[in-house]
CSV table of C-alpha atoms in Angstrom, one decimal:
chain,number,residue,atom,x,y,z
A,4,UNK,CA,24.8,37.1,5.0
A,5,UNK,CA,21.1,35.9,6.1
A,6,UNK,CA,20.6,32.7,8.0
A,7,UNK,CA,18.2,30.3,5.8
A,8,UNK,CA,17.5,27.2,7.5
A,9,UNK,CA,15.8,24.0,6.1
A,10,UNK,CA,12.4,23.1,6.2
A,11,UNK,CA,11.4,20.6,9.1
A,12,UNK,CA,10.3,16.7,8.8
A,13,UNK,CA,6.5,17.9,9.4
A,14,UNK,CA,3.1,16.4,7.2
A,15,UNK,CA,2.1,19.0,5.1
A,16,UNK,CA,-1.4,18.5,4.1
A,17,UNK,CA,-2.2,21.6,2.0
A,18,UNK,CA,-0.1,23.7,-0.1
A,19,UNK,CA,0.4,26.1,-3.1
A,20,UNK,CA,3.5,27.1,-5.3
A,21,UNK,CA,2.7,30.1,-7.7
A,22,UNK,CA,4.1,32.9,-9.3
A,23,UNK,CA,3.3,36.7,-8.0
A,24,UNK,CA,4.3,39.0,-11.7
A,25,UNK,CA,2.9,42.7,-10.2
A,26,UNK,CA,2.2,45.0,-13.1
A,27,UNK,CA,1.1,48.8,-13.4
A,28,UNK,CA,-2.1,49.5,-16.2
A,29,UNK,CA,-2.5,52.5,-17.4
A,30,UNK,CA,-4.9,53.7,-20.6
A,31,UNK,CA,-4.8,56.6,-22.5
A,32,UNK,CA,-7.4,59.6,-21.9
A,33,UNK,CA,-7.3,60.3,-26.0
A,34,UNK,CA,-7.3,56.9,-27.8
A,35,UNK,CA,-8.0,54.4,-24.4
A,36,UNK,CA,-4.8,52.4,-25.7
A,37,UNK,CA,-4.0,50.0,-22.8
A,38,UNK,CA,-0.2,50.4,-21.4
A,39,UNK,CA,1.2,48.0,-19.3
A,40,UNK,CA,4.6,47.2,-17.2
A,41,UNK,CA,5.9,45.3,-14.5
A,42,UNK,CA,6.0,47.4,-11.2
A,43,UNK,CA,7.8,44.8,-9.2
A,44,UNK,CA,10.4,41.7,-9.3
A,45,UNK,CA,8.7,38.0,-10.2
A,46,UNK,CA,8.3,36.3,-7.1
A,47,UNK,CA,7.4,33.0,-6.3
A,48,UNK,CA,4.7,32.7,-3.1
A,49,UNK,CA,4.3,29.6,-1.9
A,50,UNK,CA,1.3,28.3,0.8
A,51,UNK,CA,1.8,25.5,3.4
A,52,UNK,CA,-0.6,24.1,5.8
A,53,UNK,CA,0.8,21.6,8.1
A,54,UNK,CA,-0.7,19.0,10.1
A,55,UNK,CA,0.3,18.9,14.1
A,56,UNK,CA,-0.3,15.0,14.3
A,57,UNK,CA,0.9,13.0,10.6
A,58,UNK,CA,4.2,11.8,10.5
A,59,UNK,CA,4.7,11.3,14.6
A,60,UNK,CA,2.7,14.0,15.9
A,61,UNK,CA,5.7,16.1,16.3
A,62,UNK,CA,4.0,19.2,13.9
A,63,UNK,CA,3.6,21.3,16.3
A,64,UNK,CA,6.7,20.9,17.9
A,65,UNK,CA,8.5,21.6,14.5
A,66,UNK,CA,6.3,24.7,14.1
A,67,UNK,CA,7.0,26.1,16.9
A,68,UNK,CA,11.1,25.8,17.0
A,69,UNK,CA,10.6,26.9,13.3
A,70,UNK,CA,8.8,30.2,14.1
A,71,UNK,CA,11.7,30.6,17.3
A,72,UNK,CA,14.7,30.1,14.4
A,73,UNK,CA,12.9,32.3,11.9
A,74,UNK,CA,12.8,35.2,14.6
A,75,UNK,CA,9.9,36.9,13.6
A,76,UNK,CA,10.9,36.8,10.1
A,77,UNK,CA,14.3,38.2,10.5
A,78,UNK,CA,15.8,35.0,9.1
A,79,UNK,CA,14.7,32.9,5.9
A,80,UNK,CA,13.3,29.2,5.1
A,81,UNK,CA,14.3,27.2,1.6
A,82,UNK,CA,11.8,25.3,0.5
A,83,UNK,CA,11.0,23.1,-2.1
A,84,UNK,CA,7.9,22.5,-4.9
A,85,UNK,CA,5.5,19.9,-4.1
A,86,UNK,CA,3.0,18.9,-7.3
A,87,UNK,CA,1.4,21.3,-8.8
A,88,UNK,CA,-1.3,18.1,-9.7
A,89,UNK,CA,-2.6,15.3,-7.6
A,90,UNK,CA,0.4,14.4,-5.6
A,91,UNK,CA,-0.2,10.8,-5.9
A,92,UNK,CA,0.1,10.6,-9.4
A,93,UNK,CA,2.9,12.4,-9.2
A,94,UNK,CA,4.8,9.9,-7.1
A,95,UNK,CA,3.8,6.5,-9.3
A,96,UNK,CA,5.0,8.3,-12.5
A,97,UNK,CA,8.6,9.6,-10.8
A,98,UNK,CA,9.8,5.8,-11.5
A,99,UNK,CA,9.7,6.3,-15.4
A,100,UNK,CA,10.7,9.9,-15.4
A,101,UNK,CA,13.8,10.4,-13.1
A,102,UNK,CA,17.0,9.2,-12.2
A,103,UNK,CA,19.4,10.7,-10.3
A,104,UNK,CA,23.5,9.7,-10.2
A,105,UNK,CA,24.9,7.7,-7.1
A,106,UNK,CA,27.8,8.7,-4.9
A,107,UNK,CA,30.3,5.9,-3.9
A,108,UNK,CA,32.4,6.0,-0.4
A,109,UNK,CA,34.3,3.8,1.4
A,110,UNK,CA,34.2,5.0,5.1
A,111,UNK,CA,34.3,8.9,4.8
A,112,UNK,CA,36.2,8.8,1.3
A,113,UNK,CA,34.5,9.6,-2.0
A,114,UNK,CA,35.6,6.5,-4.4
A,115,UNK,CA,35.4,7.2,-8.3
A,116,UNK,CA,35.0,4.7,-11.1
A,117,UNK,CA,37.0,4.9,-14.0
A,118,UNK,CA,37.1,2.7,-17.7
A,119,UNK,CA,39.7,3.0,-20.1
A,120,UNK,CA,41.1,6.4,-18.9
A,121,UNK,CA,37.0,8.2,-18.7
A,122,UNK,CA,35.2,8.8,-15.4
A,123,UNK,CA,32.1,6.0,-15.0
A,124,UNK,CA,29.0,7.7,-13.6
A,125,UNK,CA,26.4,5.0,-11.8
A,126,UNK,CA,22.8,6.2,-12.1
A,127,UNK,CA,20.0,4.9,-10.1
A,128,UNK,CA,16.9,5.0,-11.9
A,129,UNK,CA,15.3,5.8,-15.3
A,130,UNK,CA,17.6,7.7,-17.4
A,131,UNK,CA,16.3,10.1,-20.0
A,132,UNK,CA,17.9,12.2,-23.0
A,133,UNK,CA,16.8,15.6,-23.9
A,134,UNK,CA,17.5,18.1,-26.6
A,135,UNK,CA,16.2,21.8,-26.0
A,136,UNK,CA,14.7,23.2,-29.6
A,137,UNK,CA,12.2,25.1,-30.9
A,138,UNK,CA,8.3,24.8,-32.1
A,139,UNK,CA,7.3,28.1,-34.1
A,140,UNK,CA,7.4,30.2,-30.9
A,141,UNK,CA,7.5,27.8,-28.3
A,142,UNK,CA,10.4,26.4,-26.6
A,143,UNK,CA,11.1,22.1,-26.1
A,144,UNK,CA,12.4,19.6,-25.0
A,145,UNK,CA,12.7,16.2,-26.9
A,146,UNK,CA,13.0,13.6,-24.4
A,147,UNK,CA,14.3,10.0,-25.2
A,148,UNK,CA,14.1,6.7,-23.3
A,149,UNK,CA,10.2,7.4,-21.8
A,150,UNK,CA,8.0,4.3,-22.0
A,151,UNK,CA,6.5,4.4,-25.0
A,152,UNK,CA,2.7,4.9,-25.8
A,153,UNK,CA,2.3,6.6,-21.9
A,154,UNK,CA,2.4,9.9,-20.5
A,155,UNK,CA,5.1,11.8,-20.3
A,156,UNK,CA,4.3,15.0,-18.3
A,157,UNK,CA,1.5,16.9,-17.0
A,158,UNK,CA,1.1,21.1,-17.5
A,159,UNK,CA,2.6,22.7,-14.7
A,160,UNK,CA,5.1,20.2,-13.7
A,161,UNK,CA,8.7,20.8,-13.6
A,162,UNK,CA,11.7,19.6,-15.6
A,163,UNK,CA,15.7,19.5,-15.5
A,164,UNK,CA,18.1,19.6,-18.7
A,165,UNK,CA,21.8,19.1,-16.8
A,166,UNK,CA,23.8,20.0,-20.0
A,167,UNK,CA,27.4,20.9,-19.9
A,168,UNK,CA,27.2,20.6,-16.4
A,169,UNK,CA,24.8,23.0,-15.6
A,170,UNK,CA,21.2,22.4,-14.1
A,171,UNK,CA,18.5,24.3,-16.4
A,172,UNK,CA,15.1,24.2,-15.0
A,173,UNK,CA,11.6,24.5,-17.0
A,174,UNK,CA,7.6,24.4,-16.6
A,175,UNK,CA,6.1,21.8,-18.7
A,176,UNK,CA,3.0,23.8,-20.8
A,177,UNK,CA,1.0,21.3,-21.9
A,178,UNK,CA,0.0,17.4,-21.7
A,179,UNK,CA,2.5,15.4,-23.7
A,180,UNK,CA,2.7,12.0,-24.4
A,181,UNK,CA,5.6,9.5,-25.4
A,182,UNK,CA,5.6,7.5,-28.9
A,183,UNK,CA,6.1,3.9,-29.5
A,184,UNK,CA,9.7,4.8,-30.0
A,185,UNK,CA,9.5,6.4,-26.1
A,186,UNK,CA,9.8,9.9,-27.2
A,187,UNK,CA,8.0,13.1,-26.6
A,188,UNK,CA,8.0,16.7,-27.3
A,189,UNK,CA,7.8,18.7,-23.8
A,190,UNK,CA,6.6,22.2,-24.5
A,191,UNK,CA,8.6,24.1,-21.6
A,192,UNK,CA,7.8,27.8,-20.3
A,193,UNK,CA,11.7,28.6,-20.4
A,194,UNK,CA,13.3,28.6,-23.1
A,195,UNK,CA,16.7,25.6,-22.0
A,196,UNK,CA,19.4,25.1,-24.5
A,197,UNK,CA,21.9,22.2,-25.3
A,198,UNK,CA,21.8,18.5,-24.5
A,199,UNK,CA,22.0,16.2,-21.6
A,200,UNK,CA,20.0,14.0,-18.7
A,201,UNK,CA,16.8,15.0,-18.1
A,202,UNK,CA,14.4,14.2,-14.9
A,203,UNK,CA,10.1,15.3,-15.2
A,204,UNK,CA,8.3,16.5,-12.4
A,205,UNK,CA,11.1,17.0,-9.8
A,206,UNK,CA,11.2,19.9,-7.5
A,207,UNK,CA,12.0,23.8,-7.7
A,208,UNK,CA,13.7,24.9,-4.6
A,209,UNK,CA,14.1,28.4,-4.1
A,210,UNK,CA,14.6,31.1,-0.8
A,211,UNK,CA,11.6,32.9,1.1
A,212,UNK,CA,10.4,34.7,3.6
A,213,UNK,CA,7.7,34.3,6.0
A,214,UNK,CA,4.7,36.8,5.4
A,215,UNK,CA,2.9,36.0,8.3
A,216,UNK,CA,3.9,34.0,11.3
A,217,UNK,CA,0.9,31.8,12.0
A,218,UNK,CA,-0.5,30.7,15.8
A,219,UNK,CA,-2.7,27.6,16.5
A,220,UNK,CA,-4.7,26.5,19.3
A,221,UNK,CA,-4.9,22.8,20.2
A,222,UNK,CA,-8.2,21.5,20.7
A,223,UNK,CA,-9.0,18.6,22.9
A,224,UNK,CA,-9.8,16.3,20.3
A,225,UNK,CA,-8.4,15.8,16.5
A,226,UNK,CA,-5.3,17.5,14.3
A,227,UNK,CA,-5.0,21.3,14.1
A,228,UNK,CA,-2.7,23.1,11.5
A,229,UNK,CA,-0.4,25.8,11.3
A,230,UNK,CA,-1.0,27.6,7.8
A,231,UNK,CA,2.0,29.6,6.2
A,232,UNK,CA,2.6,32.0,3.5
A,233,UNK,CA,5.7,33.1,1.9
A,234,UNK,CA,7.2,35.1,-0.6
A,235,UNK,CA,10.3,34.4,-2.6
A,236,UNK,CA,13.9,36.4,-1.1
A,237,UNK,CA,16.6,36.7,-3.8
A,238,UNK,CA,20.2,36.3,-2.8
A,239,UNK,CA,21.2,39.8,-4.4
A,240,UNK,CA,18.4,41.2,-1.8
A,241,UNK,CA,20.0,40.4,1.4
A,242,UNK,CA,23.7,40.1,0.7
A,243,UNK,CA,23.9,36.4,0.4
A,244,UNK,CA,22.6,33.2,2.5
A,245,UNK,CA,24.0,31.2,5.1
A,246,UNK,CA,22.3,27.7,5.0
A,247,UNK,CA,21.7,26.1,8.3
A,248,UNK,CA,19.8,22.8,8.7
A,249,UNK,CA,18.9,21.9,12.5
A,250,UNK,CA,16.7,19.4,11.9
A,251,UNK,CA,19.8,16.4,10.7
């Protein structure tokens, strides 16, 4: 098992979540017909740059007991998507697009609701229907309860079908718009299947390694960054993970 610890309360100012799909070209000498493959496991990278002095001024203090936990990259960081648009629009249009279902205790207990023999689930938010289908080649998603005549999703941001009890996550393709019946078609990268609640432009969360283990120098006046790249670590890879979060 690998230790993979949480990422810290730090202002990130800068950041990039992409996919890294390696390939090996080849052409023939007779005919110049183009072969490719894929030399190398998808991998998602991801790029942070954090600020030293938003959200308390405790950045570099993070940083540094970050880089000290990592050990030189012998233990991993999870980390989650930030928008892959202009982050701002991205938090007035969560209202409309997510929900997400609300846990009820009483002291240290979990309490459960129940109606005429059938488990009640509260939700907390705006809560959306989808059916995964098909559009000539393309996979949906046909997403109910949007407000109508307004956007729906952006290209590039993420979506959730939980069907059957299972979390399915997609890439939205294109622009898409709801009718005046609060509908739309979501073209997804993934191909999801069944039917269930569905939440736009939510997070991926995934395992990765640091690629370099950056140093920064504190001037005398102003905010200085640490910058960090990583590359995606799959469970299979290292035996299993060990989530650790030092930071709660």
């Amino acid at each position: 098992m690998t230790l993979v610890y949480a990422w810290p309360p730090v202002g990130v100012v800068a950041s990039e979540w992409t996919i890294d799909a390696p390939v090996n070209v080849s052409r023939s000498l007779i005919t110049g017909a183009r072969r490719v493959s894929a030399t190398k496991r998808r991998r998602r990278m991801v790029a942070i740059e954090v600020s030293s002095m938003a959200r308390g001024s405790n950045g570099a203090g993070y940083m540094e007991m970050l880089k000290r936990y990592l050990d030189g990259g012998v233990n991993l960081i999870r980390l989650e998507s930030r928008p892959v648009n202009w982050w701002a629009d991205a938090q007035i249009e969560a209202t409309g697009r997510q929900s997400r279902e609300v846990q009820w205790r009483s002291g240290s207990d979990d309490v459960s609701w129940d109606q005429d023999g059938g488990e009640v689930i509260w939700i907390d938010g705006t809560l959306l229907g989808g059916v995964a289908g098909s559009d000539d080649m393309f996979p949906t998603l046909t997403v109910s309860g949007l407000t109508p005549n307004r956007r729906a999703a952006r290209p590039g941001e993420f979506v959730t079908l939980k069907a059957g009890g299972a979390v399915q996550t997609g890439q939205v393709v294109r622009e898409a718009f709801a009718n005046a019946q609060g509908v739309a078609v979501l073209r997804t990268f993934e191909a999801l299947t069944g039917s269930g609640i569905v939440n736009i432009g939510i997070s991926e969360s995934a395992v990765f390694e640091a690629t370099s283990i950056p140093r920064a120098v504190q001037p005398l006046n102003g905010d200085w960054s640490y910058s960090w790249h990583f590359s995606q670590v799959f469970e299979d890879e290292v035996g299993g993970f060990e989530e650790v979060d030092p930071w709660n």
